[in-house]
PDB file of C-alpha atoms and ligand atoms in Angstrom:
ATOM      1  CA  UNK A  89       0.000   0.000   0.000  1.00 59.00           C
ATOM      2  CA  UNK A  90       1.675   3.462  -0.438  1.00 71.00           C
ATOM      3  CA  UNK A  91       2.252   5.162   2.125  1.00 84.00           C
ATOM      4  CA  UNK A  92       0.819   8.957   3.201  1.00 94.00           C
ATOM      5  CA  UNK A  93       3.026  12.131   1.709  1.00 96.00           C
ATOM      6  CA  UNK A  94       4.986  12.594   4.324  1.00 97.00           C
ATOM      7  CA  UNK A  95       5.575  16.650   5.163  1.00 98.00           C
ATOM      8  CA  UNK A  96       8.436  17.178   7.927  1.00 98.00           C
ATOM      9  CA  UNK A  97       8.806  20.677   9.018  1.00 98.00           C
ATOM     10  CA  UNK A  98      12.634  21.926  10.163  1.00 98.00           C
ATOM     11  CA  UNK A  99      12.720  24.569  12.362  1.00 98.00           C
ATOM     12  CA  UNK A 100      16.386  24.667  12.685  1.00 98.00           C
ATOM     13  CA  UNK A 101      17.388  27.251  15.096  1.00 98.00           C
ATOM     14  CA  UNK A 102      14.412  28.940  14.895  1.00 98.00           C
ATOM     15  CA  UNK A 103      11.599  29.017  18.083  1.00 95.00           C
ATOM     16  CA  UNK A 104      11.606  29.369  21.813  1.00 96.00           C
ATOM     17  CA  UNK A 105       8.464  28.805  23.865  1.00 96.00           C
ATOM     18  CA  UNK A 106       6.539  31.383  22.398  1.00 96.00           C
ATOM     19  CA  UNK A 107       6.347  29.498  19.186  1.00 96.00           C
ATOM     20  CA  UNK A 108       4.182  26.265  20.877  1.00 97.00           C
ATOM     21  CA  UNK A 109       1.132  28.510  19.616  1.00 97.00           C
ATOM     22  CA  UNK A 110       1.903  27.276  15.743  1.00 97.00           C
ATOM     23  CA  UNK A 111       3.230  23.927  16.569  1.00 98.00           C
ATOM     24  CA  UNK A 112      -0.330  23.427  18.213  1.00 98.00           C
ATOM     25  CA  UNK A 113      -2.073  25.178  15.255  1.00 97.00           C
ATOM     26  CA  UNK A 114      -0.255  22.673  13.053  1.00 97.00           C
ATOM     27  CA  UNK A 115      -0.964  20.143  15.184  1.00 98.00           C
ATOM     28  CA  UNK A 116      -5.168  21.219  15.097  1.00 97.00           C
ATOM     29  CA  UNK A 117      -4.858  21.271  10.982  1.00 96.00           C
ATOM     30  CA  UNK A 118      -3.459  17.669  10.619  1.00 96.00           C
ATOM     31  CA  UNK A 119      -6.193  16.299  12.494  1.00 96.00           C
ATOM     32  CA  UNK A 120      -8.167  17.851   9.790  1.00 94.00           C
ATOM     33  CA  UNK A 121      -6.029  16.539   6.946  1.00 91.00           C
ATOM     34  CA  UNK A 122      -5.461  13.063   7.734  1.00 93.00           C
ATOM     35  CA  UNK A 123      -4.484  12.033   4.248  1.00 93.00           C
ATOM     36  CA  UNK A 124      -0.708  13.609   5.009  1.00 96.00           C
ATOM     37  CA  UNK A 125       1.396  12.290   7.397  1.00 97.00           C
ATOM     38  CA  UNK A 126       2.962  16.087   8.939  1.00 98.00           C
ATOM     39  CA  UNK A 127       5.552  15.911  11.287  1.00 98.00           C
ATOM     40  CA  UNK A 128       7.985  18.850  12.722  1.00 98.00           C
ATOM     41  CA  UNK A 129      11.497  18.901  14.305  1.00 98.00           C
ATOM     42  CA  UNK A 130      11.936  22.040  16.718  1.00 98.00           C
ATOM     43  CA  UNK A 131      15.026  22.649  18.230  1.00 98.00           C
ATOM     44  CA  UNK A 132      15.913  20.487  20.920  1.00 98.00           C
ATOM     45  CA  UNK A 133      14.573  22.574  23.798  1.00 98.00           C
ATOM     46  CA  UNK A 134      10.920  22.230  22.440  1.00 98.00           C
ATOM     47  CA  UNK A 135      10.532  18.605  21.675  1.00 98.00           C
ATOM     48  CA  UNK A 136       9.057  17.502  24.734  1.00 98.00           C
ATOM     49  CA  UNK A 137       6.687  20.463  24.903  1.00 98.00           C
ATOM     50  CA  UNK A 138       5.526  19.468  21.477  1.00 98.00           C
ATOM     51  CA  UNK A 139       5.589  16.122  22.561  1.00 98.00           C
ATOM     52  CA  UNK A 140       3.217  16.612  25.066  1.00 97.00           C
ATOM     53  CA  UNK A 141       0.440  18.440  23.290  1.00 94.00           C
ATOM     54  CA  UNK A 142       0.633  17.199  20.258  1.00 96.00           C
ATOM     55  CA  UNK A 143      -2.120  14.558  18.978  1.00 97.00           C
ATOM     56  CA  UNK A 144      -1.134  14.198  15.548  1.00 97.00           C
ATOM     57  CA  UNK A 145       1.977  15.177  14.392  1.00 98.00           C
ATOM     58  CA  UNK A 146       4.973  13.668  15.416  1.00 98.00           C
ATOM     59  CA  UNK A 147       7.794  15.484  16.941  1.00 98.00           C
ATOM     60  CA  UNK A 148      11.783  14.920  16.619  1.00 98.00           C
ATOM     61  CA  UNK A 149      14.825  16.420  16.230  1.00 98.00           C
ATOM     62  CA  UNK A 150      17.623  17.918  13.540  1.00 98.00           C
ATOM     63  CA  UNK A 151      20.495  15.800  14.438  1.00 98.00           C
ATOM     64  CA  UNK A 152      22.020  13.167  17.623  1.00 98.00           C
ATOM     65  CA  UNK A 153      25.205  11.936  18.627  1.00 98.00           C
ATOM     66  CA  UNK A 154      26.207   8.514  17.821  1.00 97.00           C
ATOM     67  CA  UNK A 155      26.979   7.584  21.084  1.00 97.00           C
ATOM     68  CA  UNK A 156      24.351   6.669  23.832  1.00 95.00           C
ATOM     69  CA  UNK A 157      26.123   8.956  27.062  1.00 95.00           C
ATOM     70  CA  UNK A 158      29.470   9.987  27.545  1.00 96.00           C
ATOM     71  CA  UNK A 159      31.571  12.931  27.791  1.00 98.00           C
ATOM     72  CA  UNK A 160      30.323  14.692  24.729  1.00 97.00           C
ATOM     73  CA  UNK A 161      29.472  18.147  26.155  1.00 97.00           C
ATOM     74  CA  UNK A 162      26.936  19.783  24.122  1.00 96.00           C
ATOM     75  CA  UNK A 163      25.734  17.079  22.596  1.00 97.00           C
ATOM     76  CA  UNK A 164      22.577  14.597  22.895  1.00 98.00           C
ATOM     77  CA  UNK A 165      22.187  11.097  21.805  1.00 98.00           C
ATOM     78  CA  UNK A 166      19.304   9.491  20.091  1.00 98.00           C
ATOM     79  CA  UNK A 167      18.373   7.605  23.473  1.00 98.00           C
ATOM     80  CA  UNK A 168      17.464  11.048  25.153  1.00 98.00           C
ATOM     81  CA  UNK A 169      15.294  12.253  21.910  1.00 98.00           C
ATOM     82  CA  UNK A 170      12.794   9.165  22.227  1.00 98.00           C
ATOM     83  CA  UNK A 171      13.329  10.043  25.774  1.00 98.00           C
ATOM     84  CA  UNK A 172      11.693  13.408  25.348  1.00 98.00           C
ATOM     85  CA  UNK A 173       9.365  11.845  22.981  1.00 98.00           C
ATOM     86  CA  UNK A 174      10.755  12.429  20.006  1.00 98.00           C
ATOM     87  CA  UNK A 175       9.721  10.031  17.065  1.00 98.00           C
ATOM     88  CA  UNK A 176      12.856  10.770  14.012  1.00 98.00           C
ATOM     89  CA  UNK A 177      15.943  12.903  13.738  1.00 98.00           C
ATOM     90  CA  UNK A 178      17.231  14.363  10.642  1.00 98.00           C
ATOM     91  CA  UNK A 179      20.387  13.219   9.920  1.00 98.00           C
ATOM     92  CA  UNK A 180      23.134  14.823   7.367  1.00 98.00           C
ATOM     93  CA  UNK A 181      21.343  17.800   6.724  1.00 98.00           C
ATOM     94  CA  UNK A 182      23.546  20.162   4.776  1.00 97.00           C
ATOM     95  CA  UNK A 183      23.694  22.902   7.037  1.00 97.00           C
ATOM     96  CA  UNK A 184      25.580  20.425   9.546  1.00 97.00           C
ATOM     97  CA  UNK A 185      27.833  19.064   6.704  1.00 96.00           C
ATOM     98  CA  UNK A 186      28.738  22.263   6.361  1.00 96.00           C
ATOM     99  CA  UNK A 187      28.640  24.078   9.647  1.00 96.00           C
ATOM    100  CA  UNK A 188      29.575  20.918  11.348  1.00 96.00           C
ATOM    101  CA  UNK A 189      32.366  18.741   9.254  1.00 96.00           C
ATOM    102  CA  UNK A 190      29.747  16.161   9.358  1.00 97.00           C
ATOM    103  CA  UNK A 191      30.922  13.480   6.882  1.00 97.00           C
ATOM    104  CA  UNK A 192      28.714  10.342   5.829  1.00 97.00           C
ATOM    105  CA  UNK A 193      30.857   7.774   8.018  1.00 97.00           C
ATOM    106  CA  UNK A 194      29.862   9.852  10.581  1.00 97.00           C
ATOM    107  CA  UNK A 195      26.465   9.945   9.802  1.00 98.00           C
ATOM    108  CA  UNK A 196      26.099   6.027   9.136  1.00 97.00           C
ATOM    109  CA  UNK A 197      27.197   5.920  12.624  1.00 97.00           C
ATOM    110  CA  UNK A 198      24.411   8.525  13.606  1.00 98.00           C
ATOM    111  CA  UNK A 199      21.540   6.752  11.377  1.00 97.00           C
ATOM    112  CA  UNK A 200      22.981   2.990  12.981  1.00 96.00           C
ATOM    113  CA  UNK A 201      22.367   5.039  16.494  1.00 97.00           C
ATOM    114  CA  UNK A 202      18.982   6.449  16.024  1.00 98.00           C
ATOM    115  CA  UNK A 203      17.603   3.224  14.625  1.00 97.00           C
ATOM    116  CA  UNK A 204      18.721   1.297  17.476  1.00 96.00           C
ATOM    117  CA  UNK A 205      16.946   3.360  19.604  1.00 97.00           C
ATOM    118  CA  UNK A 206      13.622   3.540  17.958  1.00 97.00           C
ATOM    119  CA  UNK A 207      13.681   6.770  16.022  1.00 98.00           C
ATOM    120  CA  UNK A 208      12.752   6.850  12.386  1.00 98.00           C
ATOM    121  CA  UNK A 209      15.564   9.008  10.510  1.00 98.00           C
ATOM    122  CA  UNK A 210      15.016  10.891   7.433  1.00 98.00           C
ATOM    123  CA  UNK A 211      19.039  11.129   5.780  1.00 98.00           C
ATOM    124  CA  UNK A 212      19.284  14.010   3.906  1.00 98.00           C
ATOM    125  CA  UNK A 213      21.617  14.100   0.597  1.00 98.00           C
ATOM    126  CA  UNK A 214      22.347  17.186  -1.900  1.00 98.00           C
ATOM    127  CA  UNK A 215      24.531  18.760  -4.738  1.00 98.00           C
ATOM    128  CA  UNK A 216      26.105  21.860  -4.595  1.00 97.00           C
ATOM    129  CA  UNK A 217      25.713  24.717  -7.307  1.00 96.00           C
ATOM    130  CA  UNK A 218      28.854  23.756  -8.747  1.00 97.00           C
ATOM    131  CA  UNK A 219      28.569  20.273  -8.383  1.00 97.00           C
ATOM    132  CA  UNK A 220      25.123  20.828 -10.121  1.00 96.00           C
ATOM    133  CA  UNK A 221      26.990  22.992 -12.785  1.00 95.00           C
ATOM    134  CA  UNK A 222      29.947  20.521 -13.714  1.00 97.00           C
ATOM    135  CA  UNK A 223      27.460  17.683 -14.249  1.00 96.00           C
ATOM    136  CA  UNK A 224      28.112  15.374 -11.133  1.00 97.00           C
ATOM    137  CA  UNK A 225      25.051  15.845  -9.187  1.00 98.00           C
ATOM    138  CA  UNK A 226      23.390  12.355  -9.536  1.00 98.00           C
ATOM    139  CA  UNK A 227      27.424  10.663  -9.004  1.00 98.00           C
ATOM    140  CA  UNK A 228      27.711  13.033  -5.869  1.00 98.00           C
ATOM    141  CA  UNK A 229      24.206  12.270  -4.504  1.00 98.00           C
ATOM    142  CA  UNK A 230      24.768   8.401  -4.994  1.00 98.00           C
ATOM    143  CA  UNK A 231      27.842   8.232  -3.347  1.00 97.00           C
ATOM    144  CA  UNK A 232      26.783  10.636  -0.673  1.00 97.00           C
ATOM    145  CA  UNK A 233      23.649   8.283   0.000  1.00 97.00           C
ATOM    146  CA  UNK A 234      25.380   4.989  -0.079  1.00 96.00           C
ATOM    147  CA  UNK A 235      28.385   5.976   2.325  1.00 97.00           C
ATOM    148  CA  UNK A 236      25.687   7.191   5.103  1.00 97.00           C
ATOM    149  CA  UNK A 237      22.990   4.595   4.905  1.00 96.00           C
ATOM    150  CA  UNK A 238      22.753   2.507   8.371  1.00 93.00           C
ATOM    151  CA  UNK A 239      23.276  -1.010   8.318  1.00 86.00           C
ATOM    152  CA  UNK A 240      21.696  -1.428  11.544  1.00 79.00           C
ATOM    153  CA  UNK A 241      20.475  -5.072  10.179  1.00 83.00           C
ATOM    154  CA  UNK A 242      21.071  -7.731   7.686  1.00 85.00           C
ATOM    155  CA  UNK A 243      17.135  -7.648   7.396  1.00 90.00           C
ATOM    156  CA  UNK A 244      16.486  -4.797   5.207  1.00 91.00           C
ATOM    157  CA  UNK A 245      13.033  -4.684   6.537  1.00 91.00           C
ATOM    158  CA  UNK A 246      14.177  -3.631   9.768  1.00 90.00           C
ATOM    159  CA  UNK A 247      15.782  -0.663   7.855  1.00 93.00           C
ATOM    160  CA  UNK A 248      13.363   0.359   5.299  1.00 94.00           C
ATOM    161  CA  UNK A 249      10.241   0.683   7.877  1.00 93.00           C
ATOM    162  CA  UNK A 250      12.345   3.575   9.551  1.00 96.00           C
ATOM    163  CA  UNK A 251      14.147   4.541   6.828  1.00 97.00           C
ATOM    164  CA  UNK A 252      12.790   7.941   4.688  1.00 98.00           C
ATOM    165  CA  UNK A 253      15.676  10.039   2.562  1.00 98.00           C
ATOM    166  CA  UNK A 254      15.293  13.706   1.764  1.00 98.00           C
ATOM    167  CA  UNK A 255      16.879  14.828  -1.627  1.00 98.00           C
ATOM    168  CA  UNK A 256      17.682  18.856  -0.824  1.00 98.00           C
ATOM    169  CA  UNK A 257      19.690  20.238  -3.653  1.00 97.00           C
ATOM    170  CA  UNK A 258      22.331  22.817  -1.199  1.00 97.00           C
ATOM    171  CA  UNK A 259      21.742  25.852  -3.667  1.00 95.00           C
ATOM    172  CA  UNK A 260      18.292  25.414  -3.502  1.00 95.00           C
ATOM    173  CA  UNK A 261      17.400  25.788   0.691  1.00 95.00           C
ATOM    174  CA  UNK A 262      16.884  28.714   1.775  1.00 93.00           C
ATOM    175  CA  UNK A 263      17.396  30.573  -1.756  1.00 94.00           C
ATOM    176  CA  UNK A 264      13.771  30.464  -3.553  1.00 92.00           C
ATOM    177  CA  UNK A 265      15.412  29.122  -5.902  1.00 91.00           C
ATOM    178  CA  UNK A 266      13.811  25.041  -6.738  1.00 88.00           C
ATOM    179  CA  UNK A 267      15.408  22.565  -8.653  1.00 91.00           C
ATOM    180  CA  UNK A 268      13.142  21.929 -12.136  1.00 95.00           C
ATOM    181  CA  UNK A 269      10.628  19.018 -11.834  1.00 96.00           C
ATOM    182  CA  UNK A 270      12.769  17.054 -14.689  1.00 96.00           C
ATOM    183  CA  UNK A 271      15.966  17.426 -11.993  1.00 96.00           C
ATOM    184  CA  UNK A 272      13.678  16.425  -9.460  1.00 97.00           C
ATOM    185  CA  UNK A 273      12.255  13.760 -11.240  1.00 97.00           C
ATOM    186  CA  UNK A 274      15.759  12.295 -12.658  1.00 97.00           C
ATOM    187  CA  UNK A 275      17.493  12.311  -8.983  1.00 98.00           C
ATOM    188  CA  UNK A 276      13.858  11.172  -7.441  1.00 98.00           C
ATOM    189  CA  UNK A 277      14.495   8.196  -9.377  1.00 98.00           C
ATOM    190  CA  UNK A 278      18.038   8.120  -9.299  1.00 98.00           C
ATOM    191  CA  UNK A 279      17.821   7.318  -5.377  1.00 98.00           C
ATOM    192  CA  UNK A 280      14.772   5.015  -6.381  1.00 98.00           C
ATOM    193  CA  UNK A 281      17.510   2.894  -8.211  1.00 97.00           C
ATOM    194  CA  UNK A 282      20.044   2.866  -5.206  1.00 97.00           C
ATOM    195  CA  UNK A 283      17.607   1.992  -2.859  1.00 97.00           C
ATOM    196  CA  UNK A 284      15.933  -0.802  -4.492  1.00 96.00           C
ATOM    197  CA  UNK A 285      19.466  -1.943  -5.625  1.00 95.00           C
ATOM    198  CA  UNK A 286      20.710  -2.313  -1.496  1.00 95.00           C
ATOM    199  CA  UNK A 287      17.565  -3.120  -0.089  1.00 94.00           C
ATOM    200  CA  UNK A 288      15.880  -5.353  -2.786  1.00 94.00           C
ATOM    201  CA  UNK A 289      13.265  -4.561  -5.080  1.00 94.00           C
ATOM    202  CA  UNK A 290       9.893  -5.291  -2.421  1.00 93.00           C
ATOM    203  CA  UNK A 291      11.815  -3.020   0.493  1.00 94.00           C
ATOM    204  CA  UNK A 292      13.557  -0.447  -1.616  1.00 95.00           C
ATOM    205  CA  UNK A 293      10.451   0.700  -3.202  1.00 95.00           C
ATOM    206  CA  UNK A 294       9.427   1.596  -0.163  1.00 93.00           C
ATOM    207  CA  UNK A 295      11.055   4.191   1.243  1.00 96.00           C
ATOM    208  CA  UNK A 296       9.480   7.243   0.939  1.00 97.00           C
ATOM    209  CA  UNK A 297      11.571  10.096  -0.768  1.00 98.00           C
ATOM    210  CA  UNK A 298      11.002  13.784   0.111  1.00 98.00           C
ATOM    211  CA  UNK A 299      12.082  16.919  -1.561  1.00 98.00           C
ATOM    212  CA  UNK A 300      13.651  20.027   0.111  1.00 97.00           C
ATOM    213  CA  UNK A 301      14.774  23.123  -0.929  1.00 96.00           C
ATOM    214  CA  UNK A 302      12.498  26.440  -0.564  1.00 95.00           C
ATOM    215  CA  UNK A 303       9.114  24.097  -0.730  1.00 97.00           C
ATOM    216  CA  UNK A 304       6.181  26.571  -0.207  1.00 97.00           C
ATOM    217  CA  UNK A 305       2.305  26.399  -0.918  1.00 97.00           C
ATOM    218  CA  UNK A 306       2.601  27.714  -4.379  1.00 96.00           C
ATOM    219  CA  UNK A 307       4.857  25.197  -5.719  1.00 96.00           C
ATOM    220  CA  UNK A 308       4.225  22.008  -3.623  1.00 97.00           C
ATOM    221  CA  UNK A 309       1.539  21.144  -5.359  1.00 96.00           C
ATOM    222  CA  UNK A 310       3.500  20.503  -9.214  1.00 96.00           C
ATOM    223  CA  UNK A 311       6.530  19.160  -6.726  1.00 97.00           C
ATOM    224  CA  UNK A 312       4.143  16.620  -4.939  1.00 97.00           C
ATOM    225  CA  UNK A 313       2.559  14.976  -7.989  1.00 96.00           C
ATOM    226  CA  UNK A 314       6.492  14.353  -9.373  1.00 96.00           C
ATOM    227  CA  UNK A 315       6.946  10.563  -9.914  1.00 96.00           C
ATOM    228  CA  UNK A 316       9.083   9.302  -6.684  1.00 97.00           C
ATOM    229  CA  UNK A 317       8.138  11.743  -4.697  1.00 97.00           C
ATOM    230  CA  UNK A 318       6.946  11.337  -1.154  1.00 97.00           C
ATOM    231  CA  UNK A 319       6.530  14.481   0.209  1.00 97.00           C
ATOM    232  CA  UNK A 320       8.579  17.577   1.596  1.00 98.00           C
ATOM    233  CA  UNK A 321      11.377  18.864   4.105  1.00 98.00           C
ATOM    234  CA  UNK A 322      10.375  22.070   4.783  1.00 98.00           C
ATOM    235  CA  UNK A 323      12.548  24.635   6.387  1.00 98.00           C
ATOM    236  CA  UNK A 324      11.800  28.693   5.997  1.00 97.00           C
ATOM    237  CA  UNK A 325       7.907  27.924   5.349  1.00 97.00           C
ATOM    238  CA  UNK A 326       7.533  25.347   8.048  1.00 98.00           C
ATOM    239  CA  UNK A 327       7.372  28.031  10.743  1.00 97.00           C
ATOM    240  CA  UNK A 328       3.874  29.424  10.329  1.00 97.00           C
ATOM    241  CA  UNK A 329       0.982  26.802  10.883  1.00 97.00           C
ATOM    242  CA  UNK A 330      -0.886  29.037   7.748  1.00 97.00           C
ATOM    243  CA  UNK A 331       2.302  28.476   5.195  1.00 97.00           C
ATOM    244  CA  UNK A 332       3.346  24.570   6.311  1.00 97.00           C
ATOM    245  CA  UNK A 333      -0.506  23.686   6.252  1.00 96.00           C
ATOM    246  CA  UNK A 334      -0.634  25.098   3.045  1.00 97.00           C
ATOM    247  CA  UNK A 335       2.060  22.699   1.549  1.00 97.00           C
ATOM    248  CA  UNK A 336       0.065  19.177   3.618  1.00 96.00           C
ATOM    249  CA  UNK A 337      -2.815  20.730   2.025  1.00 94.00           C
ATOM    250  CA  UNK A 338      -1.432  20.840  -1.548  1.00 93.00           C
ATOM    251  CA  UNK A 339      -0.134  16.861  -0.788  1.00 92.00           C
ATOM    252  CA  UNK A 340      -3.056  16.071   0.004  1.00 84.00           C
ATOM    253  CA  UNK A 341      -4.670  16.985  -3.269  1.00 85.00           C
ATOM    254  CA  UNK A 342      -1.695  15.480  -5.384  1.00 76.00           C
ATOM    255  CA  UNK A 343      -2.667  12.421  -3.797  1.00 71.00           C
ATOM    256  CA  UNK A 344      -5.998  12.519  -4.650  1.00 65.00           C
ATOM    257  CA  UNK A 345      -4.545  13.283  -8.502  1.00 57.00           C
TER     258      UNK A 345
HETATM  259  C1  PEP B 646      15.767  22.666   4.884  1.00 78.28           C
HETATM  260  O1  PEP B 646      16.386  23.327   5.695  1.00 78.28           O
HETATM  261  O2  PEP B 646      15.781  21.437   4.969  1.00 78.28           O
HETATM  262  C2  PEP B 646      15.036  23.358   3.836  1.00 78.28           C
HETATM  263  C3  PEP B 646      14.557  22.653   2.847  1.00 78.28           C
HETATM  264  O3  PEP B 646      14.903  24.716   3.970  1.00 78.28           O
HETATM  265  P1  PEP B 646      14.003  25.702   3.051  1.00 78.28           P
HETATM  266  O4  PEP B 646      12.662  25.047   2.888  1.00 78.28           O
HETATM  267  O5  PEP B 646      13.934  26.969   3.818  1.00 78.28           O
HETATM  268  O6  PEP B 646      14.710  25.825   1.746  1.00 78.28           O
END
């Protein structure tokens, strides 16, 4: 059966207490829209206050450490998300590539960690511009996506029911700028082809694969109803209930075709 779009809101470092007002607005308008799955990862400090009002969405975070506990000031591990009732973690996000010399061993090691402690991850890959430019997108994104997958288990359905990946072009969050639906389409599939080729053809199919990179109501819609694609990481319009609503809204009605 396939499963819900799946619409994960990032709020990155964005939203102190004062902000539980949309996260419960959000939360009212997925009740009403039951045909997306809508999910949103505050910053840590707000997970459990999500947590604990939330009825429908689920809550988790941007990022763990690979250990369970240890002298790792600064940090926290997967075990104290689901702790504070988180439900996924975003793993490899660009922003902590970048900011963060996160490389994918590292983040195998992450995705291994958050699996074995219950949390769904959603492992994001992306091009740069000039990686774009010179014509080695799809070669960067494959390599990018097979050197961070977990292995967690020999069973790949162990893996896949967890598993979601996010394809967010780098030059394309936080710009307004969107890759073209063909690009979309090609690496949509692309990733399609990697997956089905680790996990098998009945498992790889069914990962869900989202889109990111400056997703907002008035193009989700034609991005949504692109062949291999699941739904949407959502960063800048994520943070008002009206503009992130507006994107589960427009998956909803690609689903309906
Ligand atoms: C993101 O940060 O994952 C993202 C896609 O951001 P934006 O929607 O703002 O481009």
């Amino acid at each position: 059966m396939p499963l819900r779009p799946y619409i994960v809101g990032n709020w990155k470092m964005h939203g102190t207490r004062a902000m539980l007002s949309e996260a419960r607005a959000i939360d009212r308008a997925a009740q009403r829209h039951m045909k997306v799955e809508v999910a949103i990862a505050p910053p840590y400090t707000l997970i459990h206050p999500v947590h604990r009002e939330a009825e429908q969405i689920a809550v988790g975070a941007q990022d763990c450490h690979h250990e369970e506990g240890g002298a790792h000031t600064g940090d926290i591990s997967a075990a104290m998300i689901a702790d504070a009732g988180g439900k996924f973690v975003i793993l490899g996000h660009s922003e902590r590539r970048q900011n963060h010399k996160e490389a994918d061993a590292q983040i195998k090691l992450k995705a291994d960690a958050a699996l074995t402690a219950g949390l769904r991850v959603i492992l994001c890959c992306g091009e740069s511009e000039k990686t774009r430019d010179d014509g080695n997108a799809v070669a960067h994104v494959k390599k990018q996506l097979k050197a961070s997958l977990p292995q967690f288990s020999d069973n790949p359905e162990d893996v896949v029911e967890k598993l979601t990946v996010a394809y967010e072009p780098i030059w394309a969050i936080g710009t307004g700028k969107t890759a073209t639906i063909d690009d979309i389409g090609d690496m949509h599939a692309e990733i399609r082809a990697l997956l089905i080729k680790v996990y098998g053809e009945e498992h790889g199919s069914e990962v869900r694969i989202l889109y990111g990179g400056s997703v907002k109501p008035e193009n989700a819609g034609e991005i949504l109803s692109t062949p291999e694609v699941g739904g949407a990481l959502v960063g800048g319009a994520s943070l008002t209930a009206d503009s992130f609503m507006g994107i589960a809204l427009a998956a909803g009605e690609s689903e309906e075709g």
